Coordinates of N, CA and C in Angstrom, one line a residue:
R1 N 91.8 85.7 108.8 CA 91.1 84.5 109.0 C 91.2 83.7 107.8
R2 N 91.4 82.4 108.0 CA 91.5 81.5 106.8 C 90.2 80.8 106.6
E3 N 89.8 80.6 105.4 CA 88.5 80.0 105.1 C 88.8 78.7 104.2
L4 N 88.1 77.6 104.6 CA 88.2 76.4 103.8 C 86.8 76.1 103.3
P5 N 86.5 76.3 102.0 CA 85.1 76.1 101.5 C 84.7 74.7 101.5
D6 N 85.6 73.7 101.4 CA 85.2 72.3 101.3 C 85.7 71.6 102.6
G7 N 85.7 72.2 103.7 CA 86.2 71.6 104.9 C 87.6 71.4 104.9
G8 N 88.1 70.2 105.2 CA 89.5 69.9 105.2 C 90.2 69.9 106.5
A9 N 91.4 69.7 106.5 CA 92.2 69.6 107.7 C 92.4 71.0 108.3
R10 N 92.4 71.1 109.6 CA 92.6 72.3 110.3 C 94.0 72.3 110.8
P11 N 94.8 73.2 110.4 CA 96.3 73.2 110.8 C 96.5 73.6 112.2
S12 N 97.5 73.1 112.8 CA 97.9 73.5 114.1 C 98.6 74.9 114.0
V13 N 98.9 75.5 115.1 CA 99.6 76.8 115.1 C 100.9 76.7 114.3
A14 N 101.7 75.6 114.5 CA 102.9 75.5 113.8 C 102.7 75.4 112.3
Q15 N 101.7 74.6 111.9 CA 101.4 74.4 110.5 C 100.9 75.7 109.9
F16 N 100.1 76.5 110.7 CA 99.6 77.8 110.2 C 100.8 78.7 110.0
K17 N 101.8 78.8 110.9 CA 102.9 79.6 110.7 C 103.7 79.2 109.5
Q18 N 103.9 77.9 109.3 CA 104.6 77.4 108.1 C 103.8 77.8 106.8
L19 N 102.5 77.8 106.9 CA 101.7 78.2 105.7 C 101.9 79.7 105.4
V20 N 102.0 80.5 106.4 CA 102.3 81.9 106.2 C 103.7 82.1 105.6
V21 N 104.7 81.4 106.1 CA 106.0 81.6 105.6 C 106.1 81.1 104.2
S22 N 105.4 79.9 103.9 CA 105.5 79.4 102.5 C 104.7 80.3 101.5
A23 N 103.7 81.0 102.0 CA 103.0 82.0 101.1 C 103.9 83.1 100.8
L24 N 104.6 83.6 101.8 CA 105.6 84.7 101.6 C 106.7 84.3 100.6
R25 N 107.2 83.0 100.8 CA 108.2 82.5 99.9 C 107.8 82.4 98.5
E26 N 106.5 81.9 98.3 CA 106.0 81.7 97.0 C 105.9 83.0 96.2
L27 N 105.4 84.0 96.9 CA 105.2 85.3 96.2 C 106.4 86.2 96.1
H28 N 107.2 86.2 97.2 CA 108.3 87.2 97.4 C 109.7 86.6 97.5
G29 N 109.7 85.3 97.3 CA 111.0 84.6 97.4 C 111.6 84.5 98.8
E30 N 112.9 84.2 98.8 CA 113.5 84.0 100.1 C 113.5 85.3 101.0
V31 N 113.6 86.5 100.3 CA 113.5 87.7 101.0 C 112.2 87.9 101.8
G32 N 111.1 87.5 101.1 CA 109.8 87.5 101.7 C 109.7 86.5 102.8
A33 N 110.3 85.3 102.7 CA 110.2 84.3 103.7 C 111.0 84.7 105.0
A34 N 111.9 85.6 104.8 CA 112.7 86.1 105.9 C 112.0 87.2 106.7
L35 N 110.9 87.6 106.2 CA 110.1 88.7 106.9 C 109.7 88.2 108.3
P36 N 110.0 88.9 109.4 CA 109.6 88.4 110.7 C 108.1 88.6 110.9
V37 N 107.4 87.4 111.0 CA 106.0 87.4 111.3 C 105.8 86.6 112.5
D38 N 105.0 87.1 113.5 CA 104.7 86.4 114.7 C 103.2 86.0 114.7
V39 N 102.9 84.8 115.2 CA 101.5 84.5 115.4 C 101.2 84.7 116.9
L40 N 100.5 85.8 117.2 CA 100.2 86.2 118.6 C 99.1 85.3 119.1
T41 N 98.0 85.1 118.4 CA 97.0 84.2 118.8 C 96.5 83.4 117.6
Y42 N 96.0 82.2 117.9 CA 95.5 81.4 116.8 C 94.4 80.6 117.4
E43 N 93.2 80.6 116.8 CA 92.1 79.8 117.2 C 91.8 78.8 116.1
E44 N 92.1 77.5 116.4 CA 92.0 76.4 115.5 C 90.6 76.2 115.1
K45 N 89.6 76.4 116.0 CA 88.2 76.2 115.7 C 87.7 77.1 114.6
S46 N 88.0 78.4 114.7 CA 87.6 79.4 113.7 C 88.6 79.7 112.7
L47 N 89.8 79.2 112.8 CA 90.9 79.4 111.9 C 91.2 80.9 111.8
S48 N 91.1 81.6 112.9 CA 91.4 83.0 113.0 C 92.8 83.2 113.8
A49 N 93.5 84.2 113.3 CA 94.8 84.5 114.0 C 95.0 86.0 114.0
I50 N 95.8 86.4 115.0 CA 96.4 87.7 115.0 C 97.9 87.6 114.7
L51 N 98.3 88.2 113.6 CA 99.7 88.2 113.2 C 100.3 89.6 113.5
R52 N 101.6 89.5 113.9 CA 102.4 90.7 114.1 C 103.5 90.8 113.0
V53 N 103.6 91.9 112.4 CA 104.6 92.1 111.4 C 105.0 93.6 111.4
V54 N 106.3 93.9 111.1 CA 106.7 95.3 111.0 C 105.9 96.0 110.0
S55 N 105.6 97.3 110.2 CA 104.8 98.0 109.2 C 105.3 98.0 107.8
S56 N 106.6 97.9 107.6 CA 107.1 97.9 106.3 C 106.9 96.6 105.6
G57 N 106.5 95.6 106.3 CA 106.2 94.2 105.7 C 104.7 93.9 105.6
L58 N 103.9 94.9 105.9 CA 102.4 94.6 105.9 C 101.9 94.3 104.5
V59 N 102.3 95.1 103.5 CA 101.9 94.9 102.2 C 102.3 93.5 101.6
K60 N 103.6 93.1 101.9 CA 104.1 91.8 101.5 C 103.3 90.7 102.1
L61 N 103.0 90.8 103.4 CA 102.3 89.8 104.1 C 100.8 89.7 103.6
W62 N 100.2 90.8 103.5 CA 98.8 90.9 103.0 C 98.7 90.3 101.6
S63 N 99.5 90.7 100.7 CA 99.5 90.2 99.3 C 99.7 88.7 99.2
A64 N 100.7 88.2 100.0 CA 101.0 86.8 100.0 C 99.9 86.0 100.5
L65 N 99.2 86.4 101.5 CA 98.1 85.7 102.1 C 96.8 85.7 101.2
T66 N 96.5 86.9 100.6 CA 95.3 87.0 99.8 C 95.5 86.3 98.4
L67 N 96.7 86.1 97.9 CA 97.0 85.4 96.7 C 97.1 83.9 96.8
L68 N 97.2 83.5 98.0 CA 97.4 82.0 98.3 C 96.0 81.4 98.0
G69 N 95.9 80.3 97.2 CA 94.6 79.7 96.9 C 94.5 78.3 97.3
F70 N 95.6 77.6 97.7 CA 95.5 76.2 98.0 C 96.3 75.9 99.3
Y71 N 95.8 74.9 100.0 CA 96.5 74.4 101.2 C 96.3 72.9 101.2
Q72 N 97.4 72.1 101.1 CA 97.3 70.7 101.0 C 96.4 70.2 99.8
N73 N 96.6 70.8 98.7 CA 95.8 70.5 97.5 C 94.3 70.8 97.6
R74 N 93.9 71.6 98.5 CA 92.5 72.0 98.7 C 92.4 73.5 98.6
R75 N 91.3 74.0 98.0 CA 91.2 75.4 97.9 C 91.0 76.1 99.3
C76 N 91.6 77.2 99.5 CA 91.5 78.0 100.7 C 91.6 79.5 100.4
A77 N 91.2 80.3 101.3 CA 91.3 81.8 101.1 C 91.6 82.4 102.5
F78 N 92.3 83.5 102.4 CA 92.6 84.3 103.6 C 91.8 85.6 103.5
R79 N 91.2 86.0 104.6 CA 90.5 87.3 104.7 C 91.1 88.1 105.8
V80 N 91.6 89.3 105.5 CA 92.1 90.2 106.4 C 91.0 91.0 107.0
L81 N 90.7 90.8 108.3 CA 89.6 91.4 109.0 C 89.9 92.8 109.5
Q82 N 91.1 93.0 110.0 CA 91.5 94.3 110.6 C 93.0 94.4 110.5
T83 N 93.4 95.6 110.4 CA 94.9 95.9 110.6 C 94.9 97.1 111.5
S84 N 96.0 97.2 112.3 CA 96.2 98.3 113.2 C 97.7 98.4 113.6
P85 N 98.2 99.6 113.8 CA 99.5 99.7 114.3 C 99.5 99.5 115.9
F86 N 98.3 99.4 116.5 CA 98.2 99.3 117.9 C 97.5 98.0 118.2
L87 N 98.1 97.1 119.0 CA 97.5 95.8 119.4 C 96.2 96.0 120.1
L88 N 96.1 97.0 121.0 CA 94.8 97.3 121.7 C 93.6 97.5 120.8
A89 N 93.9 98.1 119.7 CA 92.8 98.5 118.8 C 92.2 97.2 118.2
L90 N 92.9 96.1 118.2 CA 92.3 94.8 117.7 C 91.4 94.1 118.7
S91 N 91.4 94.6 119.9 CA 90.6 93.9 120.9 C 89.1 94.0 120.8
G92 N 88.7 95.1 120.1 CA 87.3 95.3 119.9 C 87.0 95.8 118.5
N93 N 85.8 95.7 118.1 CA 85.4 96.1 116.7 C 84.3 97.2 116.9
S94 N 84.6 98.4 116.5 CA 83.6 99.5 116.6 C 82.4 99.2 115.8
R95 N 82.4 98.4 114.8 CA 81.2 98.1 114.0 C 80.2 97.3 114.7
E96 N 80.7 96.6 115.8 CA 79.8 95.7 116.5 C 79.4 96.3 117.9
L97 N 79.8 97.6 118.1 CA 79.5 98.3 119.3 C 78.0 98.6 119.5
V98 N 77.5 98.2 120.6 CA 76.1 98.5 120.9 C 76.0 99.6 121.9
L99 N 75.3 100.7 121.6 CA 75.2 101.8 122.5 C 73.8 101.7 123.2
D100 N 73.8 102.1 124.4 CA 72.5 102.1 125.2 C 71.8 103.3 125.0

């Protein structure tokens, strides 16, 4: 999830993908920018996305996103909420599970 403390422009899905690629390029160079990352879902209202990356690229993606501090000359931050090797595991959060 991307957070904008001072408001600001909300990127479209294409701009969000470009932001991810530029973060990878900034930290890991052209090799990092070549890492295949897919945006599976993106909610512009909450600035939340589900990204798919090969397991060997997870650390590169995570580090590039968490070290990115600015978007369009405004402060921003990324928060990784969950990771999973299985897409189905991301559909629910066991911490929010209510038992009867």
